[in-house]
Short mmCIF file of C-alpha atoms and ligand atoms in Angstrom, two decimals:
data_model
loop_
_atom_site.label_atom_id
_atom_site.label_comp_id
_atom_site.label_asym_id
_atom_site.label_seq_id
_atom_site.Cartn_x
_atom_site.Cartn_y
_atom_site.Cartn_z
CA UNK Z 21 24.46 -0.19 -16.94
CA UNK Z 22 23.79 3.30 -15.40
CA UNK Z 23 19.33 3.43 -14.61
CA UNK Z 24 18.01 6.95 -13.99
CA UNK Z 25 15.64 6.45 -9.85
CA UNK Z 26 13.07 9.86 -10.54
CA UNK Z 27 10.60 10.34 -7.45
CA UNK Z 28 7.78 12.12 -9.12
CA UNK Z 29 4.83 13.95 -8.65
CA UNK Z 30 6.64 16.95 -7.94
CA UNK Z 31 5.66 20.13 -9.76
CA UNK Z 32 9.30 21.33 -12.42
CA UNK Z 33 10.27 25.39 -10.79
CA UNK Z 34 13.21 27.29 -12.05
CA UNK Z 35 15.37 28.50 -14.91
CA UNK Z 36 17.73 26.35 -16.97
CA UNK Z 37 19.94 27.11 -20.17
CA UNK Z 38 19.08 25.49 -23.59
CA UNK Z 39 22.40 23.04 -25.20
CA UNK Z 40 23.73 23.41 -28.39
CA UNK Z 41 21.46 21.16 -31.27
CA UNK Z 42 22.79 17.96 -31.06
CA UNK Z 43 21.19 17.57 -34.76
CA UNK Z 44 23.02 20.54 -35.86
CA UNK Z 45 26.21 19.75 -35.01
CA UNK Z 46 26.34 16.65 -36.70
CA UNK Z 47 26.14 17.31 -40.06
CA UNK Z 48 28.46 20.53 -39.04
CA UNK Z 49 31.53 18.76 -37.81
CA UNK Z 50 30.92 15.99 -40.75
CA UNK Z 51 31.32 18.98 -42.86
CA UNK Z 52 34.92 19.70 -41.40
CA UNK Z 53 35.80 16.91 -43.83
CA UNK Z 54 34.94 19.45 -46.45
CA UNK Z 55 38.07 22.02 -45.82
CA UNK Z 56 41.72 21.87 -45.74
CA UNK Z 57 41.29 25.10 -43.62
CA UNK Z 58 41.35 25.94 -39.87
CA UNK Z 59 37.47 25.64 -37.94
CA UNK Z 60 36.38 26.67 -34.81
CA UNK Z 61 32.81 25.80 -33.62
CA UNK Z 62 31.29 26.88 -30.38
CA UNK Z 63 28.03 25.26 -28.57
CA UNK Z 64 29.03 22.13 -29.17
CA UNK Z 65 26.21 19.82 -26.85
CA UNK Z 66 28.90 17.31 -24.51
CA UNK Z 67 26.58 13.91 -25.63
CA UNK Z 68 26.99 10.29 -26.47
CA UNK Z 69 26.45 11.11 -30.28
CA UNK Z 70 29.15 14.26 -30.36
CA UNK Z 71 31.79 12.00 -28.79
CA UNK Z 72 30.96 9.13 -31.27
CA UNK Z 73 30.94 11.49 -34.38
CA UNK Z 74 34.54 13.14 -33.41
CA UNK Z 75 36.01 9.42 -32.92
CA UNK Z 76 35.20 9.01 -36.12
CA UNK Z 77 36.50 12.28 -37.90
CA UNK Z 78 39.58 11.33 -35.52
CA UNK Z 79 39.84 7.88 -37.29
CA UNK Z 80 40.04 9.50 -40.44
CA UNK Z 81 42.41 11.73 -39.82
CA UNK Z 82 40.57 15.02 -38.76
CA UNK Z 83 43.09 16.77 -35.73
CA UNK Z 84 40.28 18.12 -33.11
CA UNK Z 85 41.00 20.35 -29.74
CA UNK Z 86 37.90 20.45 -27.43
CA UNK Z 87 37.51 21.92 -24.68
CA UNK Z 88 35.17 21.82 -21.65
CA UNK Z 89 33.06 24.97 -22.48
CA UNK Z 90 31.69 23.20 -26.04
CA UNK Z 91 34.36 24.39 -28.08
CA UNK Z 92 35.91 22.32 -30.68
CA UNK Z 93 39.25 23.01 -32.72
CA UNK Z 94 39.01 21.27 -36.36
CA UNK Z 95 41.63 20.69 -39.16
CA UNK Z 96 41.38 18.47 -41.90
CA UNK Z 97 44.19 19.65 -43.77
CA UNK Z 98 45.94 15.60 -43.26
CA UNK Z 99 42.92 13.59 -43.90
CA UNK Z 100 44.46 9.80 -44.15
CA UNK Z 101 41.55 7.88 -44.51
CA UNK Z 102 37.71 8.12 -45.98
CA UNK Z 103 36.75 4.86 -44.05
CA UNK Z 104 33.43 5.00 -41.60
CA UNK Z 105 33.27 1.41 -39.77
CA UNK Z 106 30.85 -0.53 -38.66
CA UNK Z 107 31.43 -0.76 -35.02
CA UNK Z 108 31.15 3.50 -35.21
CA UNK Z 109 28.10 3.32 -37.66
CA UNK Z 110 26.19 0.88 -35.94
CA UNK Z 111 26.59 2.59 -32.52
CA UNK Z 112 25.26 6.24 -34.74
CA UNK Z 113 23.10 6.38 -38.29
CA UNK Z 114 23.97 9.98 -37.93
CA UNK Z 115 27.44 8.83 -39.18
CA UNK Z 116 26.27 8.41 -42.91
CA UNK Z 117 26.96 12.52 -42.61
CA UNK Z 118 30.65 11.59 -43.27
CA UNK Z 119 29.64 9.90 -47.12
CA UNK Z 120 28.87 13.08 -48.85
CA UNK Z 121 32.19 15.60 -47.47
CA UNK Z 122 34.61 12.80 -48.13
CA UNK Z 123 33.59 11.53 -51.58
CA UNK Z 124 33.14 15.53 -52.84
CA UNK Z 125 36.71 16.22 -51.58
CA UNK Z 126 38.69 12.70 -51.72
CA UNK Z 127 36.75 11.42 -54.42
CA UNK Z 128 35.92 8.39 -52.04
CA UNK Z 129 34.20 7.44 -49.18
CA UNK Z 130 33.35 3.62 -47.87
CA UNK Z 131 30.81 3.95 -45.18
CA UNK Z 132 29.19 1.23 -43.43
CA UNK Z 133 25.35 0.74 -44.69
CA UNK Z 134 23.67 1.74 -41.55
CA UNK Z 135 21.06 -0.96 -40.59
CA UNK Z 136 17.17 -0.51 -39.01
CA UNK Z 137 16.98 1.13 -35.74
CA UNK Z 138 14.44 0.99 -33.02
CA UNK Z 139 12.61 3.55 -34.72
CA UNK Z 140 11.99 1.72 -38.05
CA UNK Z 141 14.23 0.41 -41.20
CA UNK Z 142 15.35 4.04 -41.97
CA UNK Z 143 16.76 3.43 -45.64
CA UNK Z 144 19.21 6.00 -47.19
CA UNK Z 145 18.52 5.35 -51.02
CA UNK Z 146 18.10 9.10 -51.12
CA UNK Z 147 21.84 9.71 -50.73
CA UNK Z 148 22.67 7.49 -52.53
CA UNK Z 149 21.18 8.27 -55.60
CA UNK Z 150 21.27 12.26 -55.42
CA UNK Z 151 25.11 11.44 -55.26
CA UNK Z 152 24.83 8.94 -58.39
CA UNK Z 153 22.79 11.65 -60.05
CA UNK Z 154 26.25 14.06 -59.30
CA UNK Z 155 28.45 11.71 -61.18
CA UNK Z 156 29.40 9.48 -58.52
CA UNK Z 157 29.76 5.43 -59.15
CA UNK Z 158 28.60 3.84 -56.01
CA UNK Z 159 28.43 -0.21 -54.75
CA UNK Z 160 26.67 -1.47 -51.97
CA UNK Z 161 28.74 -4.71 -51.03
CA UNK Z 162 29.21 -6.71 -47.67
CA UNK Z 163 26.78 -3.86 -45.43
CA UNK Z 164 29.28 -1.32 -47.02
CA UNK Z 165 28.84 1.65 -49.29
CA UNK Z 166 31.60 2.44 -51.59
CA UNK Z 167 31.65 5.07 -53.45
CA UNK Z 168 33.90 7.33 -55.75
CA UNK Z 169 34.32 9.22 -58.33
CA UNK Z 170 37.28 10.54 -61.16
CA UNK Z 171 37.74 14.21 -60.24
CA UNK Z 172 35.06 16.41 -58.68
CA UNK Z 173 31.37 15.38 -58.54
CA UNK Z 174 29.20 17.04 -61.01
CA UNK Z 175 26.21 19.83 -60.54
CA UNK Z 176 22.61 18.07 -60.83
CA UNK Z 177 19.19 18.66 -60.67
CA UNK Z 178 17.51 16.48 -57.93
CA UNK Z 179 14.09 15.87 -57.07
CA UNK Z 180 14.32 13.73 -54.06
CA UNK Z 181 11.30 11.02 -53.72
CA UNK Z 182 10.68 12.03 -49.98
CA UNK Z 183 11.49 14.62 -46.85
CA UNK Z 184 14.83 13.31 -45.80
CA UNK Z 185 16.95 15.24 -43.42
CA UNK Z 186 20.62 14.49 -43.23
CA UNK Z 187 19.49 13.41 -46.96
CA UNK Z 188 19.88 17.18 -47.71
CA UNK Z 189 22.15 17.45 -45.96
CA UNK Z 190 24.64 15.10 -47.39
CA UNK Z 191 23.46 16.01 -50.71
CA UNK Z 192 24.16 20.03 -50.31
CA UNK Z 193 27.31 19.31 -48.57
CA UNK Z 194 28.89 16.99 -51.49
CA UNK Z 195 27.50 20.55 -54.00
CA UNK Z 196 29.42 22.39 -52.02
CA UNK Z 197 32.96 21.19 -53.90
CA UNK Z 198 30.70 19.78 -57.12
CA UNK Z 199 31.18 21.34 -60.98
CA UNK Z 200 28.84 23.37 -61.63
CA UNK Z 201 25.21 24.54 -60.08
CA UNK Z 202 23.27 21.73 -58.24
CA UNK Z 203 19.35 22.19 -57.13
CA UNK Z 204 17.80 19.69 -54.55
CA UNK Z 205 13.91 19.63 -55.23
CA UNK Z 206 11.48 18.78 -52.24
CA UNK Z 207 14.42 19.34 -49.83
CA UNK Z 208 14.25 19.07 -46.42
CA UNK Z 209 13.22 22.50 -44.44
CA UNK Z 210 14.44 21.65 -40.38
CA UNK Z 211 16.16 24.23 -38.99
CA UNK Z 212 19.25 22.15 -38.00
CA UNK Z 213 19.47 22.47 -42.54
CA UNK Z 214 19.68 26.14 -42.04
CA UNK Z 215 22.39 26.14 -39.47
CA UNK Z 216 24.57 24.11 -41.61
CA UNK Z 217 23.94 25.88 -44.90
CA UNK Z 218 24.76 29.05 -42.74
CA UNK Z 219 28.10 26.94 -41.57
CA UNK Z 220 28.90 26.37 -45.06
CA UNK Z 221 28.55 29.47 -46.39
CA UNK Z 222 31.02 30.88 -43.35
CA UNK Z 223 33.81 28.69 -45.11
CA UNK Z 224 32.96 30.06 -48.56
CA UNK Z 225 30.21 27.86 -50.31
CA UNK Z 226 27.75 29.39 -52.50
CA UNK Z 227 23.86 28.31 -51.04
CA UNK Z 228 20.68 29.76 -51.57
CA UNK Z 229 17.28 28.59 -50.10
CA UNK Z 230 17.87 26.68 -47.56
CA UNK Z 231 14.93 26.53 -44.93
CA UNK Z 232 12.81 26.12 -48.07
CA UNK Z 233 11.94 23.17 -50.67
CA UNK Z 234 14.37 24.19 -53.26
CA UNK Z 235 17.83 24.62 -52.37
CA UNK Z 236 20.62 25.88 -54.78
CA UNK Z 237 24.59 25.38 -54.70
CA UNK Z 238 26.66 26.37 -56.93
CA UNK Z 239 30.01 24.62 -56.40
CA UNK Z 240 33.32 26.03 -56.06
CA UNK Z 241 36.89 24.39 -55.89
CA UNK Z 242 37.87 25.05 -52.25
CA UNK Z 243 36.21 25.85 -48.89
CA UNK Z 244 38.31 27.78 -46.45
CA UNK Z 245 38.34 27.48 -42.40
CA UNK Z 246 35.59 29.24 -40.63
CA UNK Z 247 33.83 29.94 -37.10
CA UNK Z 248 30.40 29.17 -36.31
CA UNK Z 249 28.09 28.87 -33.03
CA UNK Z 250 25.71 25.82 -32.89
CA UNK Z 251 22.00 27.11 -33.06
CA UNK Z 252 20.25 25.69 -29.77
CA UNK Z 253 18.26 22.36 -29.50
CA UNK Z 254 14.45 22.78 -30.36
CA UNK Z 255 13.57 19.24 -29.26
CA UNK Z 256 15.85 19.74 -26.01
CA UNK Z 257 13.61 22.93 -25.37
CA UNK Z 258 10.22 21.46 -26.40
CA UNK Z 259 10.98 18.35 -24.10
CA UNK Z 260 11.56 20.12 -21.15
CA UNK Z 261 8.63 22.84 -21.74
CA UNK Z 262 6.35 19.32 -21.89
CA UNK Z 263 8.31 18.33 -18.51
CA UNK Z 264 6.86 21.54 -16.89
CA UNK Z 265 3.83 21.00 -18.55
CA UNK Z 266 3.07 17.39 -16.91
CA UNK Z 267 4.41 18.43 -13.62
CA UNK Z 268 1.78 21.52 -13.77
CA UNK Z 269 4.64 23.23 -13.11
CA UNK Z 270 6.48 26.74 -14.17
CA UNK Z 271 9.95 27.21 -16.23
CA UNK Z 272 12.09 29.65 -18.15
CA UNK Z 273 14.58 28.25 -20.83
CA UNK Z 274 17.11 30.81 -21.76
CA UNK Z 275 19.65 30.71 -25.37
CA UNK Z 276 16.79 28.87 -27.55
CA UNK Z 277 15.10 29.97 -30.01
CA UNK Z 278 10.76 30.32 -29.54
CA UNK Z 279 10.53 30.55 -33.43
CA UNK Z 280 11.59 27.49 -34.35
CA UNK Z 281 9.33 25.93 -32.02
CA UNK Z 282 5.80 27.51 -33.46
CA UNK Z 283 4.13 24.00 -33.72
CA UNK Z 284 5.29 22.70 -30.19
CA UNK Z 285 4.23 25.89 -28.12
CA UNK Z 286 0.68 25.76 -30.21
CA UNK Z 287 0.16 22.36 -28.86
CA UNK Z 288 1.34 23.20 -25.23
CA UNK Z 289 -0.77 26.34 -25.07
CA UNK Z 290 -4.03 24.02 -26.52
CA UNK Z 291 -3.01 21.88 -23.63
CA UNK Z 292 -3.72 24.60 -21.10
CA UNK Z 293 -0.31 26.22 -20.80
CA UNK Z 294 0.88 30.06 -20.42
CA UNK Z 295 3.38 30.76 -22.93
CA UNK Z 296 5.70 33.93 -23.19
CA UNK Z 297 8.39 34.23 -25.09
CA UNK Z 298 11.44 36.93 -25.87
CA UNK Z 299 14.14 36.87 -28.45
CA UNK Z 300 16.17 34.06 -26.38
CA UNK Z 301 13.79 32.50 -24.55
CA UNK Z 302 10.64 31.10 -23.91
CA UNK Z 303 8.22 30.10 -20.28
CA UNK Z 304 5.58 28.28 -19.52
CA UNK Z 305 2.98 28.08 -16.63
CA UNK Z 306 0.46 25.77 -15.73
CA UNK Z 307 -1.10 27.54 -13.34
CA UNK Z 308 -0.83 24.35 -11.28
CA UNK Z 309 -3.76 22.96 -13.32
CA UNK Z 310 -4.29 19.47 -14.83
CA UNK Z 311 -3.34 19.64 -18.92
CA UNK Z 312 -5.88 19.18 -21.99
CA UNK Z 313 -5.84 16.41 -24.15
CA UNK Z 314 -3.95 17.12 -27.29
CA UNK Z 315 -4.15 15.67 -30.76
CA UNK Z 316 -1.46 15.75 -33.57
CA UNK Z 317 -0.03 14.31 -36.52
CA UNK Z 318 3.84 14.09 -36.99
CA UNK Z 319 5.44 15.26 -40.22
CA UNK Z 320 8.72 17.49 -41.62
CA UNK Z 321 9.10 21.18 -40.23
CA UNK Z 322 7.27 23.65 -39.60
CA UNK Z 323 4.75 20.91 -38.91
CA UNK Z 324 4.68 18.92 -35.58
CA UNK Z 325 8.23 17.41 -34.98
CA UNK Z 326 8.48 13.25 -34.57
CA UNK Z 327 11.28 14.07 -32.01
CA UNK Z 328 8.90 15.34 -29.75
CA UNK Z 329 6.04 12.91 -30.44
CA UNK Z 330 6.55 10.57 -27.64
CA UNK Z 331 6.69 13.61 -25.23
CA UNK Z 332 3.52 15.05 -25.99
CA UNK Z 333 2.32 11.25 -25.59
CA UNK Z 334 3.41 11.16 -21.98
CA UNK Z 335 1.91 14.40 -21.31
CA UNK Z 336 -1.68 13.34 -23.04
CA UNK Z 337 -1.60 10.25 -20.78
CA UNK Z 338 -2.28 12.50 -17.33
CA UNK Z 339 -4.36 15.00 -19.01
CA UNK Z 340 -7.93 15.83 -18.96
CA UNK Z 341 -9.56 13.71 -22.18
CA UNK Z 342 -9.12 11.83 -25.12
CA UNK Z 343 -6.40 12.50 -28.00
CA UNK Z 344 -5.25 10.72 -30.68
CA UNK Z 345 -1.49 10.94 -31.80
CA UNK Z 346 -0.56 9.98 -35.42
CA UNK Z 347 3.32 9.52 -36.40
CA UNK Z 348 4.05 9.75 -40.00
CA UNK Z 349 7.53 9.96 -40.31
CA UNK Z 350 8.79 6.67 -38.64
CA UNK Z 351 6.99 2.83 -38.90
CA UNK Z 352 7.89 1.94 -35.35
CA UNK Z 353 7.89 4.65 -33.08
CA UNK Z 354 5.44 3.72 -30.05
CA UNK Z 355 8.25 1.49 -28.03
CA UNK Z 356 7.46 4.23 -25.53
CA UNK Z 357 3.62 3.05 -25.12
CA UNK Z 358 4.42 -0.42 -23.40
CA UNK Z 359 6.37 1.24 -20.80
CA UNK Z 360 3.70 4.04 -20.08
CA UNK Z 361 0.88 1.48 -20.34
CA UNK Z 362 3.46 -0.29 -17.03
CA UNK Z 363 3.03 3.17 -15.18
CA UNK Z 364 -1.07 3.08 -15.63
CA UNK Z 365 -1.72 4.87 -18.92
CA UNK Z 366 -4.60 4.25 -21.05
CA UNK Z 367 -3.20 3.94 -24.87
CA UNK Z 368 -4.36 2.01 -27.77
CA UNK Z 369 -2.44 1.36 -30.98
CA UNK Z 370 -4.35 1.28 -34.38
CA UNK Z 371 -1.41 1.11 -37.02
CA UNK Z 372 0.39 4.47 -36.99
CA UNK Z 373 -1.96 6.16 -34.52
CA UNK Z 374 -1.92 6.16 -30.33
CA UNK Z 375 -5.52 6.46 -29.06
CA UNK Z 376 -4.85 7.93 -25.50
CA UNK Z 377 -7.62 8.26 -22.43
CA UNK Z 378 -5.96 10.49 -20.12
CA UNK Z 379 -5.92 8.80 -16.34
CA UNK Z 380 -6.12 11.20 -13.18
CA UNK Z 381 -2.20 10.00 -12.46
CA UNK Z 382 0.49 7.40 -13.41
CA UNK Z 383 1.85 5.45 -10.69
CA UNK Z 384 5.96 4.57 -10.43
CA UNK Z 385 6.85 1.45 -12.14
CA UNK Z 386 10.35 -0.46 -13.33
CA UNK Z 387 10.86 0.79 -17.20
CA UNK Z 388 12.97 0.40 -19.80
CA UNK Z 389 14.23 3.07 -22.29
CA UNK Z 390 14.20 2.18 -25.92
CA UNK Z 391 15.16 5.12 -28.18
CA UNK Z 392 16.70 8.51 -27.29
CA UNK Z 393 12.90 10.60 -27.39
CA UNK Z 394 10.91 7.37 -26.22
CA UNK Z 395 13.30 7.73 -23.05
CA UNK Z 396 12.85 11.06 -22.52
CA UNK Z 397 8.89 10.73 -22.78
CA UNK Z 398 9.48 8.01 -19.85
CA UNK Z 399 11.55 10.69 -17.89
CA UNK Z 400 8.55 13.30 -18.16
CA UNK Z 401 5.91 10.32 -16.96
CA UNK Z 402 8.34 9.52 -14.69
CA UNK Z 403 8.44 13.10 -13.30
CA UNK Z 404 4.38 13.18 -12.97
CA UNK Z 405 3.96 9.75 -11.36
CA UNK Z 406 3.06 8.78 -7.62
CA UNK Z 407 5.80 7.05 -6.69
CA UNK Z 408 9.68 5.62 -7.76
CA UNK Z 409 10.23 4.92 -10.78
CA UNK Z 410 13.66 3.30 -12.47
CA UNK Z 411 14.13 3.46 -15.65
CA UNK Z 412 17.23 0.80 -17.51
CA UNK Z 413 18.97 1.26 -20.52
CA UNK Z 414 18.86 5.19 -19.82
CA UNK Z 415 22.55 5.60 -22.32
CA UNK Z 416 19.68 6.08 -25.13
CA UNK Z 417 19.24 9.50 -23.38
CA UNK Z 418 22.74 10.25 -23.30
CA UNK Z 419 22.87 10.33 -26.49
CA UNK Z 420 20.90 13.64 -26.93
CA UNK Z 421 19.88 15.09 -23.56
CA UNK Z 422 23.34 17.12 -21.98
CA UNK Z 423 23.39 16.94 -18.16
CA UNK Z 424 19.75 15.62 -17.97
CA UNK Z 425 19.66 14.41 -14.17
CA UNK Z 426 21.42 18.22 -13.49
CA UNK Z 427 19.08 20.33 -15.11
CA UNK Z 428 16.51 18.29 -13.76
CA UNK Z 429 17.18 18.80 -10.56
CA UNK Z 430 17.86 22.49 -10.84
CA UNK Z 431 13.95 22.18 -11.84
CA UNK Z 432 13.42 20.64 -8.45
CA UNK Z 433 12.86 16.92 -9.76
CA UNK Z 434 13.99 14.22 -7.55
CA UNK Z 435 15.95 12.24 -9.72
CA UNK Z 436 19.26 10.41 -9.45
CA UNK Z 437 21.56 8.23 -11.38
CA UNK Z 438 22.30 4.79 -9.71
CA UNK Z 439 25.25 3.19 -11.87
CA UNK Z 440 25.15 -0.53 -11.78
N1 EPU D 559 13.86 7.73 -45.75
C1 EPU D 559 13.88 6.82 -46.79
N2 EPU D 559 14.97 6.83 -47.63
C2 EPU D 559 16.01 7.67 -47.47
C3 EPU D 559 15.98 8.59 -46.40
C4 EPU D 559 14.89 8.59 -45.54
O1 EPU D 559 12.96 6.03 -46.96
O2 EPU D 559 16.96 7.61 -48.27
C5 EPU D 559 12.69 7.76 -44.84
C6 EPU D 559 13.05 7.34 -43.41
O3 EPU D 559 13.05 5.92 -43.25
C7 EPU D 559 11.95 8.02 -42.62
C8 EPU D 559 11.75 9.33 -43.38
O4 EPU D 559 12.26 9.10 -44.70
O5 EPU D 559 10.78 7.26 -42.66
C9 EPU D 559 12.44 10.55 -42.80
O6 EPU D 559 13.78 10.21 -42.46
P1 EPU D 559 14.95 11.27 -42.46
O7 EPU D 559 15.96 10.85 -43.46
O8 EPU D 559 14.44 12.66 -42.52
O9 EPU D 559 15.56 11.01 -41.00
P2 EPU D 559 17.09 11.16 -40.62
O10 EPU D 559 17.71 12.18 -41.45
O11 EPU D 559 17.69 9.79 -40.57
C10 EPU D 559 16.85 13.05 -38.84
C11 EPU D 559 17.17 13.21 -37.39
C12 EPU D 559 16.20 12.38 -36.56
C13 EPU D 559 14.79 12.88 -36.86
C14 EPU D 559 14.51 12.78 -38.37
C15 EPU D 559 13.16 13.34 -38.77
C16 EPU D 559 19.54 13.64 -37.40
C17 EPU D 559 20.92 13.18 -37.09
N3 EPU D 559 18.55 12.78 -37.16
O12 EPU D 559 17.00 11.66 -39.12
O13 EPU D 559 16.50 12.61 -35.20
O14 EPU D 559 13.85 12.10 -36.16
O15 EPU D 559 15.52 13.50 -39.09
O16 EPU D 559 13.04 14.66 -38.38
O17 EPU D 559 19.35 14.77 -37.81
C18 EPU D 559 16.59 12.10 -32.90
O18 EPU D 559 17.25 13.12 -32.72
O19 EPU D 559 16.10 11.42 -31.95
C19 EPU D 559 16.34 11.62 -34.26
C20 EPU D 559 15.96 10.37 -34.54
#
């Protein structure tokens, strides 16, 4: 099992170039599923999850051409079977995306009920019933969702119960081939929505509102073959401004996107950094100095994202005070604050919120990665603490950090990957 060795204490200096959104291109290759027609989609991140959601579009029949540059080649024109197993969903939740494009076109889709992650129990009632609500007759039997329905699904109006994101998104993606006008209520408004509405609407579908709470489809019988460039990876850019940050260090990240990050640079610059950003890209200077304590709640865009919550943990747990860090999206995400506490950091739980002192350094310590963002807040103490550390189970990272050790150490970390 490959471990990630990161000498730290070593101030992050240079330039690097923003991946596509793993998050995005999910739900946008799922949505292949949707069109007998030719697609070609560019920015495509080279991670754990990609590979894992193109074995399964593979399994069902989906032809794909990829090449090394992020390109990918779809065609679902022969789609043979609607069929997402357990050994793929179990390795990827993210593979639910596959239940709303294949029961809107095929009229049938048998997914594999994901199960709790790290994170907490993650339920996807949501889908479930926004699809009932569109006609569809669904059974949860054996850990497997089966659904179907006799011709296309129908328009509805849906008022989902909470902020779910591939929710949405598998509920505007099944509207897409629906009868009729569909509205989801309290929708979610993450960017990563946006970039697949826009996606959609390339091959044809009829979508209004999408970055806000009410989003509107009005279905039509076919979707034709398209072309469409990933939008870049907000968390990938907010964890690697927070690197910089907790390294008092400097960096540029070129081909993001500073808007979509409004809540993550106002924390950063509270915590003492220099900001500037241009249309593409964004810096950030510490001036060499020690951060400010931060505090912040987690909740659904614009407001502070849970994908970066464990980051700005491992940044509060150098810096200059007391914070408090509340995370109301997920039940269980603190796995990250046993490890820090192993490198020297001061946190105390109370139910859904970290009380952090800030210590004058971390020392390096044997760790263990839990969960894609609670390893990459382990990388960033890593990076500010005296000393070695190793850090196991460090595929969680490869799941949603491209080239990490490489654009790393184009920063000017010291970090290597020792595979066991
Ligand atoms: N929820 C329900 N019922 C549902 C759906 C959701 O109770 O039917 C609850 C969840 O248990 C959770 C909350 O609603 O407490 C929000 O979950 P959501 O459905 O929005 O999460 P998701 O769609 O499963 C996506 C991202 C996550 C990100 C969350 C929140 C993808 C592929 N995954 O998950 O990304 O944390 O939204 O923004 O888009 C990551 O990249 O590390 C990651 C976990």
């Amino acid at each position: 099992m490959d471990k990630l060795r990161i000498h730290g204490n070593v101030p992050l200096n240079g330039e690097i170039s923003i991946s596509g959104a793993k998050n995005a291109a999910l739900p946008i290759l799922a949505a292949t599923l949707l069109s007998p027609g030719t697609i070609h989609i560019r920015n495509i991140p080279h991670l754990q999850d990609i590979s894992t959601m193109l074995s399964l579009l593979g399994q069902t029949g989906v032809k794909l051409t990829l090449d090394e540059r992020g390109n990918v080649q779809a065609d679902a024109s022969a789609v043979v079977s609607w069929h997402a197993p357990y050994e793929l969903v179990r390795t990827m939740r993210a593979s639910i995306l596959v239940l709303g494009p294949l029961l809107s076109r095929f009229g049938a889709a048998d997914v594999s009920l994901p199960g709790g992650c790290a994170i907490g129990s993650r339920p996807v009632e949501q889908h479930l019933k926004g699809l009932q609500a569109m006609g569809a007759k669904i059974q949860v039997e054996n850990g497997d969702i089966r659904a179907r329905c006799r011709g296309r699904l129908r328009g509805a109006s849906i008022a989902m119960e909470m902020v779910t994101v591939t929710g949405t998104e598998n509920l505007m993606m099944a509207a897409t081939l629906a009868e009729g006008q569909t509205i989801l209520h309290n929708a979610a408004r993450e960017p990563e929505i946006v970039d697949l509405a826009n996606f959609l609407i390339a091959m044809g579908a009829k979508i209004h509102g999408a970055g806000s709470s009410t989003i509107t489809i009005e279905g039509i019988k076919e979707l034709a073959g398209c072309s469409h460039q990933i939008m870049p990876d907000r968390i990938e850019t907010g964890t690697y401004l927070a690197a910089a940050a907790i390294t008092r260090g400097r960096i540029r990240l070129n081909n993001t996107q500073p808007a979509l990050l409004e809540a993550v640079l106002l924390k950063l610059s509270e915590a003492g950094a220099s900001i500037e950003t241009g249309s593409d890209w964004i810096s950030l200077d510490m001036h060499g100095k020690r951060p400010q304590a931060v505090s912040l709640a987690t909740a659904p865009y614009p407001a502070f994202p849970t994908d970066m919550q464990a980051q700005m943990m491992a940044l509060n747990t150098i810096a200059e005070g007391t914070s408090t860090i509340t995370e109301t999206i997920f039940e269980n995400r603190f796995m990250h604050v046993q490890e820090l506490q192993r490198m020297g950091a001061d946190i105390t739980l109370k139910g859904s919120t970290a009380l952090c002192k800030g210590v004058e350094s971390l020392h390096g310590a044997p760790i263990m990665a839990t969960d894609l963002r609670a390893s990459a807040s382990l990388v960033l103490a890593a990076l500010a603490a005296v000393g070695e550390t190793c850090i196991d189970r460090i595929y969680h990272i490869d799941r949603g950090y491209e080239c990490i050790e490489e654009k790393l150490s184009q920063l000017g970390a010291r970090i290597q990957r020792a595979t066991m």
